[in-house]
CSV table of C-alpha atoms in Angstrom, one decimal:
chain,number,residue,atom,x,y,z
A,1,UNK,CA,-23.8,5.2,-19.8
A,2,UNK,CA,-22.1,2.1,-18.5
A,3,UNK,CA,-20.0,2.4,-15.7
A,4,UNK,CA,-16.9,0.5,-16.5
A,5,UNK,CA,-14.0,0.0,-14.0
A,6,UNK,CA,-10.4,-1.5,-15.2
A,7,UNK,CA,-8.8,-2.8,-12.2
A,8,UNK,CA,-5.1,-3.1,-12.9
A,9,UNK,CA,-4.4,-6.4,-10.1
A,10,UNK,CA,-2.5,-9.0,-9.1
A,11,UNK,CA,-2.6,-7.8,-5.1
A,12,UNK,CA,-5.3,-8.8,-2.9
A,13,UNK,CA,-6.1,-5.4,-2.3
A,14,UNK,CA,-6.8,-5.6,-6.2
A,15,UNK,CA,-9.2,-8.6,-6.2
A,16,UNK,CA,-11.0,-7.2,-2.5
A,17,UNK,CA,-12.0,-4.1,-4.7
A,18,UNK,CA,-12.8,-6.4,-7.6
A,19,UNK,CA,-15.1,-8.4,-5.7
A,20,UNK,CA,-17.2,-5.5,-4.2
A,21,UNK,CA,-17.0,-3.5,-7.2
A,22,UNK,CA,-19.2,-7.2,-8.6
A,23,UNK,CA,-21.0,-7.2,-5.6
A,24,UNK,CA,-22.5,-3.5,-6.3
A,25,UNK,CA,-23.3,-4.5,-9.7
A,26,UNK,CA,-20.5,-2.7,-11.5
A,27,UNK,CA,-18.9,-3.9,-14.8
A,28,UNK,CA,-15.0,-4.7,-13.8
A,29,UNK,CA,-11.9,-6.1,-15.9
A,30,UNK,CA,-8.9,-7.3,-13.8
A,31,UNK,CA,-5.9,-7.0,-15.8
A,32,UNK,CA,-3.5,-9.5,-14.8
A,33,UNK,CA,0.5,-9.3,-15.5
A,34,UNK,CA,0.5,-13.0,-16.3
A,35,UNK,CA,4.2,-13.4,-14.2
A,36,UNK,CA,2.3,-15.8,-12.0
A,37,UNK,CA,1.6,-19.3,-13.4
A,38,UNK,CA,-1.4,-20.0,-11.5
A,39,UNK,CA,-2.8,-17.1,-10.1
A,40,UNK,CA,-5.6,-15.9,-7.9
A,41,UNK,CA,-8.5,-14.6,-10.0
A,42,UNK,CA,-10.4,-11.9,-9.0
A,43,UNK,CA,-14.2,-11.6,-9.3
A,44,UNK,CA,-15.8,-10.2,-12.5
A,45,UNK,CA,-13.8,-10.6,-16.2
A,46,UNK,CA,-10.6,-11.1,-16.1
A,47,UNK,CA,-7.8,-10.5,-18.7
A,48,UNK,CA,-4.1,-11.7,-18.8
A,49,UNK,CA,-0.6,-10.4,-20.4
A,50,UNK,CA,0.5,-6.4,-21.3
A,51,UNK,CA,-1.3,-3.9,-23.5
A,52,UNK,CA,1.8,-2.9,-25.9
A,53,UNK,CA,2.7,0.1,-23.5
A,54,UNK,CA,1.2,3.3,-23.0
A,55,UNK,CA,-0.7,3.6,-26.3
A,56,UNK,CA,-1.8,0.0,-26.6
A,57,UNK,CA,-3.4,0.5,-23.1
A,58,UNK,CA,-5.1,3.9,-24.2
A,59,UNK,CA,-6.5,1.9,-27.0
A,60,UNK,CA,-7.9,-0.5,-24.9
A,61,UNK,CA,-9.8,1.8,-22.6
A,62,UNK,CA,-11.6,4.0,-25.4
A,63,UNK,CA,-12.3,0.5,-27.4
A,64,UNK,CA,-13.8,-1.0,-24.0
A,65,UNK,CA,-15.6,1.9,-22.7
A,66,UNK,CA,-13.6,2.2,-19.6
A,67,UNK,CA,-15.3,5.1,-17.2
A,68,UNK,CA,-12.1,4.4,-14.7
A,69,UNK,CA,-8.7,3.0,-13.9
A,70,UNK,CA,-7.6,1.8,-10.3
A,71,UNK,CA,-4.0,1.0,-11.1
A,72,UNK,CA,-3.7,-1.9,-7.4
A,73,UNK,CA,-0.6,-3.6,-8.9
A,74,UNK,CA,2.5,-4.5,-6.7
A,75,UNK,CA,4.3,-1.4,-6.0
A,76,UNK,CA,7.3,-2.1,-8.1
A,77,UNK,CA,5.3,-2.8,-10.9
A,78,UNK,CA,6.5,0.7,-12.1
A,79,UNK,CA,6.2,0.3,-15.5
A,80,UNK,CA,2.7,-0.4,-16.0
A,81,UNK,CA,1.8,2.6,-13.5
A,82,UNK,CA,4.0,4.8,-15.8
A,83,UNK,CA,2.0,3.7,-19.0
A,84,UNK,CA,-1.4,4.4,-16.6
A,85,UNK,CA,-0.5,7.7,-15.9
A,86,UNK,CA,-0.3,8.3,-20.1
A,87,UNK,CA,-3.1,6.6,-21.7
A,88,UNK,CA,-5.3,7.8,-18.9
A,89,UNK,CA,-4.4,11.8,-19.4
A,90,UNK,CA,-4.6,10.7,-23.0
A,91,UNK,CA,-8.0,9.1,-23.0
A,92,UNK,CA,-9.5,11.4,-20.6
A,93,UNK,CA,-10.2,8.6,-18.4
A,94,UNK,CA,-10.3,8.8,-14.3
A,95,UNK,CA,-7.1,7.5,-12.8
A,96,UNK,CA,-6.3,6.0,-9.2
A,97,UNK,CA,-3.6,4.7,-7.5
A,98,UNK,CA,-4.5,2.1,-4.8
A,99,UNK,CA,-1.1,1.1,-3.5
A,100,UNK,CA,-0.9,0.1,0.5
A,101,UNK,CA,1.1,2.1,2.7
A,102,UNK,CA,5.1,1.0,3.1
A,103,UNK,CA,6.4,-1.2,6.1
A,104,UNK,CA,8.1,1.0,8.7
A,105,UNK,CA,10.9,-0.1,11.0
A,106,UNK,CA,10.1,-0.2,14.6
A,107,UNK,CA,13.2,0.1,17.6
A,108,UNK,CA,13.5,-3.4,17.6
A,109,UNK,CA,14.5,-3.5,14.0
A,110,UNK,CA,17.8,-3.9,11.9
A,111,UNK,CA,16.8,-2.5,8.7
A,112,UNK,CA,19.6,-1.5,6.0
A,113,UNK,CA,17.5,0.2,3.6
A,114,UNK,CA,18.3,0.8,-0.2
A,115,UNK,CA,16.8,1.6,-3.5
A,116,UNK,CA,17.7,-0.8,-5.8
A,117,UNK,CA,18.0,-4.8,-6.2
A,118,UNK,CA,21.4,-3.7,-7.5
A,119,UNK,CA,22.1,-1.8,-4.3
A,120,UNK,CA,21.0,-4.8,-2.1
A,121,UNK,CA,23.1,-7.3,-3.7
A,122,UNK,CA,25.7,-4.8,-2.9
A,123,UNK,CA,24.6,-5.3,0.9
A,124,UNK,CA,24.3,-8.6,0.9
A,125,UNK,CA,28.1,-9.4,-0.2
A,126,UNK,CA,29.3,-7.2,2.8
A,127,UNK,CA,26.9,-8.5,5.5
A,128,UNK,CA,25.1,-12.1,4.4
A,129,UNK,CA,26.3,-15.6,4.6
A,130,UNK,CA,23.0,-17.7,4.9
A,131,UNK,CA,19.8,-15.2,3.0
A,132,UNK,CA,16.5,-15.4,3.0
A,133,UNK,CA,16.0,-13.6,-0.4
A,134,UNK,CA,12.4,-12.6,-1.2
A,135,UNK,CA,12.1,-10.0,-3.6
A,136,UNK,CA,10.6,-12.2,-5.9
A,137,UNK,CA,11.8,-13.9,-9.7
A,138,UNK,CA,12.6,-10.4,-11.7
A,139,UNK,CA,15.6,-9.1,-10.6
A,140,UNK,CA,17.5,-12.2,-9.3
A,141,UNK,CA,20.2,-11.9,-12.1
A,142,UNK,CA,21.8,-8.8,-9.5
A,143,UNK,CA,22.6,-11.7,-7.0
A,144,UNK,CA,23.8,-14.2,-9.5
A,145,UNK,CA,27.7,-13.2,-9.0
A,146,UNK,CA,27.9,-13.7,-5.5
A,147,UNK,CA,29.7,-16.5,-4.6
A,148,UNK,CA,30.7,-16.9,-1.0
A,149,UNK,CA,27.2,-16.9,0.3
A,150,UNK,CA,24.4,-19.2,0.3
A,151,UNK,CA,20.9,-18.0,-0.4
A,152,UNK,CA,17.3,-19.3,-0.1
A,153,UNK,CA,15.3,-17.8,-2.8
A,154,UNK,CA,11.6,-17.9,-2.4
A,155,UNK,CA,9.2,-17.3,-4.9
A,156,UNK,CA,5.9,-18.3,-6.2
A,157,UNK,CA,6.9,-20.0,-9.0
A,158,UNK,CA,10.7,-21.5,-9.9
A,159,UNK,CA,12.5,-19.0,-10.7
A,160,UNK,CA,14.7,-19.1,-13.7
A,161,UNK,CA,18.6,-18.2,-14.1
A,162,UNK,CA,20.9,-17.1,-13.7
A,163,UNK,CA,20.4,-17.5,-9.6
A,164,UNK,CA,24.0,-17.6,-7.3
A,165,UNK,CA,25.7,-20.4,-7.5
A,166,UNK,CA,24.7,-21.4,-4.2
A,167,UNK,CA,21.0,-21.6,-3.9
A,168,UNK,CA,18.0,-23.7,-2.6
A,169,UNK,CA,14.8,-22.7,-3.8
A,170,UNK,CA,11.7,-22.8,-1.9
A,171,UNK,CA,7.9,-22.3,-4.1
A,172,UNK,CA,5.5,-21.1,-1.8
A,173,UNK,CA,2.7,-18.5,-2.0
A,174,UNK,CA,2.1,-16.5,1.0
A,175,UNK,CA,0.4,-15.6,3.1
A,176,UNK,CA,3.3,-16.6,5.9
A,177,UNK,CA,2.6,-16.0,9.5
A,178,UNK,CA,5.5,-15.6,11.9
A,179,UNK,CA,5.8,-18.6,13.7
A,180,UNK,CA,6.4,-20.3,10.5
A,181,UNK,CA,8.7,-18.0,9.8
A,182,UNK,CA,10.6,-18.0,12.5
A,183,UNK,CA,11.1,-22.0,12.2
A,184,UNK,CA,12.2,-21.1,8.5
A,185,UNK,CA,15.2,-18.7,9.6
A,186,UNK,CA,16.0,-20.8,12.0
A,187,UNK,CA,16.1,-24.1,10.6
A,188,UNK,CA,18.3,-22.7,7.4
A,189,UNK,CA,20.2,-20.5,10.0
A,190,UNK,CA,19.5,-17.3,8.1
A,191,UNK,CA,21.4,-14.4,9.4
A,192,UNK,CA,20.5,-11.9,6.5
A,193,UNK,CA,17.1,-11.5,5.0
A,194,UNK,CA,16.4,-9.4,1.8
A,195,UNK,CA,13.1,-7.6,1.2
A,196,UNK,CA,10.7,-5.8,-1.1
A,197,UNK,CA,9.4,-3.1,1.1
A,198,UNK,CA,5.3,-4.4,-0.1
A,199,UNK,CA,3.6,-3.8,2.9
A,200,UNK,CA,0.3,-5.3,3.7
A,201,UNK,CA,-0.2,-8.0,6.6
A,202,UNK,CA,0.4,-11.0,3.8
A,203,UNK,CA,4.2,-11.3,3.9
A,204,UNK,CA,4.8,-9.1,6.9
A,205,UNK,CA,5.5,-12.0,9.5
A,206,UNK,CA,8.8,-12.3,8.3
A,207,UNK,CA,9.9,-9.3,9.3
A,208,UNK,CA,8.3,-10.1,12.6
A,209,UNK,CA,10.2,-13.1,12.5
A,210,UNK,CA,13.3,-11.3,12.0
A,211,UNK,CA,12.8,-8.8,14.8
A,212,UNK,CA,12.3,-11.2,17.1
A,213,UNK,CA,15.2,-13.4,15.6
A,214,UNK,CA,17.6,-10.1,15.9
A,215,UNK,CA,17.9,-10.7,12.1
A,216,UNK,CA,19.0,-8.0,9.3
A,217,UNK,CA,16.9,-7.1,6.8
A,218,UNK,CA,17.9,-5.7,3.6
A,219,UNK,CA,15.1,-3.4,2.6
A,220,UNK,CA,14.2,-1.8,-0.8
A,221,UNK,CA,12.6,0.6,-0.5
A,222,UNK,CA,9.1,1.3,-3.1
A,223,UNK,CA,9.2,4.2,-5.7
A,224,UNK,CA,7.7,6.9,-5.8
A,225,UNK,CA,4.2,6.8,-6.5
A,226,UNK,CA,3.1,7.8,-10.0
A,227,UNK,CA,1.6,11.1,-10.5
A,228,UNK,CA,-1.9,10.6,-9.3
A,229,UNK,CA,-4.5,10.7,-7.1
A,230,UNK,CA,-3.5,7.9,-4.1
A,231,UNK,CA,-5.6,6.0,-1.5
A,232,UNK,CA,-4.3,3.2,0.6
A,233,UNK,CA,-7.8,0.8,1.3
A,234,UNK,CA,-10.0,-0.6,-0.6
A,235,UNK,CA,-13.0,1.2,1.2
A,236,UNK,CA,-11.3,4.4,0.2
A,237,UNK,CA,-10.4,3.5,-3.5
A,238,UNK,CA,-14.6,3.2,-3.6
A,239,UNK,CA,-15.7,6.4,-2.1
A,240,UNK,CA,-12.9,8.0,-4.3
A,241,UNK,CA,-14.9,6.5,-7.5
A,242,UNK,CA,-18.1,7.4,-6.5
A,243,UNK,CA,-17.4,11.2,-6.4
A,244,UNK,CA,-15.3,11.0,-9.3
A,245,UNK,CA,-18.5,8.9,-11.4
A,246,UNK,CA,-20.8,9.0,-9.3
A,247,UNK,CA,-22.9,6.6,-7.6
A,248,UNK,CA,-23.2,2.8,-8.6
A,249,UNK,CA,-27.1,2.5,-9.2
A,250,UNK,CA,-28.3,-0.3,-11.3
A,251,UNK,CA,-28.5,2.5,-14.2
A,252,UNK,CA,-25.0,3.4,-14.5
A,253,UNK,CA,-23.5,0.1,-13.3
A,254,UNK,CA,-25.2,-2.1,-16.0
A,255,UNK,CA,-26.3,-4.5,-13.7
């Protein structure tokens, strides 16, 4: 039988495992979101938009043949990693979760931590005049009311409103190393900067940036995990597959 892999992406930890999953000869579908106009494609077939939920994603995997999932979205991409969880227990199909470990503060840092956009915006009226908000275009409507602060906003695409009333948006896809980011905070005079805790190396220099800047940063903090089995590299996400469905010979990988 067909080894068959569905590779739940849109992370480059997601198109790294894509791309030596091909290399090995394994049949792989990257499922992207479709949030990002013009995204990076990974290697092997790709598909783009939502699976109608839990069922429509369970439908999917018996009507493709899927042997496993690697659910490698974003970390706050909870919803799709809920419906995972189902349609794999469902469908009897191997599930993992490939999610990078968190960004931790060091002794240098100012980190206010929450666990919400809601709870950030919160933390930004008390503390923030000039942010540096990167948490991306969902959730921007929790900002929106705050009107005695100015805010950069960057995203990968424009975001759409509502935004705060005071607002310069920047597009840029990362990754962002810290010398660059330090020139950012300080040319727009940041004093507050607001944060998806993602972790990775992609997006980390601006926390660099803010250390070394004496900076706040407004963290929120990732879920919880779903329930399932959890690596954090891509090297471990393959030796997790091959004892779960054994090794990828020519026979079982279709190539």
């Amino acid at each position: 039988m067909e080894t068959r892999i569905l590779v739940l992406g849109g992370t480059a930890q997601a198109r790294r495992l894509a791309e030596q999953l091909t290399e090995l000869g394994v049949s792989v579908v990257s499922s992207l979101a479709g949030r990002v106009r013009d995204p990076k494609l990974p290697a092997g077939e790709v598909r783009v938009g939502g699976f109608g939920g839990a069922q429509g994603l369970g439908e999917y995997l018996s009507r493709e043949g899927i042997t496993a999932v690697v659910d490698a979205t974003h970390p706050f991409a909870a919803g799709i990693s809920a419906n995972a969880v189902v349609a794999a227990r469902e469908r009897g199909v191997e599930l993992l979760v490939l999610r990078r470990p968190p960004w931790s503060p060091g002794p240098e840092d100012d980190w206010r931590s929450v666990r919400s956009l809601a709870e950030a915006a919160g933390t930004v009226r008390r503390l923030g005049s000039r942010v540096l908000l990167t948490t991306g275009r969902q959730g921007l409507h929790h900002f929106a009311g705050i009107d005695h602060v100015w805010f950069l906003v960057r995203t990968v695409d424009a975001p759409e409103p509502p935004l705060p009333p005071h607002t310069t948006t920047l597009s840029a896809r990362g990754p962002f190393d810290a010398d660059a980011e330090r020139e950012l905070l300080r040319n727009n005079d940041i004093d507050l900067l607001v944060s998806k805790n993602s972790g990775g190396t992609m997006t980390e220099g601006k926390l660099v940036a803010a250390r070394d800047l004496g900076v706040p940063v407004v963290m929120v903090e990732q879920p919880p995990p779903p329930r399932a089995p959890v690596v954090s590299g891509v090297e471990e996400a393959l030796e997790w597959l091959r004892r779960r469905i054994g090794p990828f010979t020519r026979d079982n990988a279709g190539g």
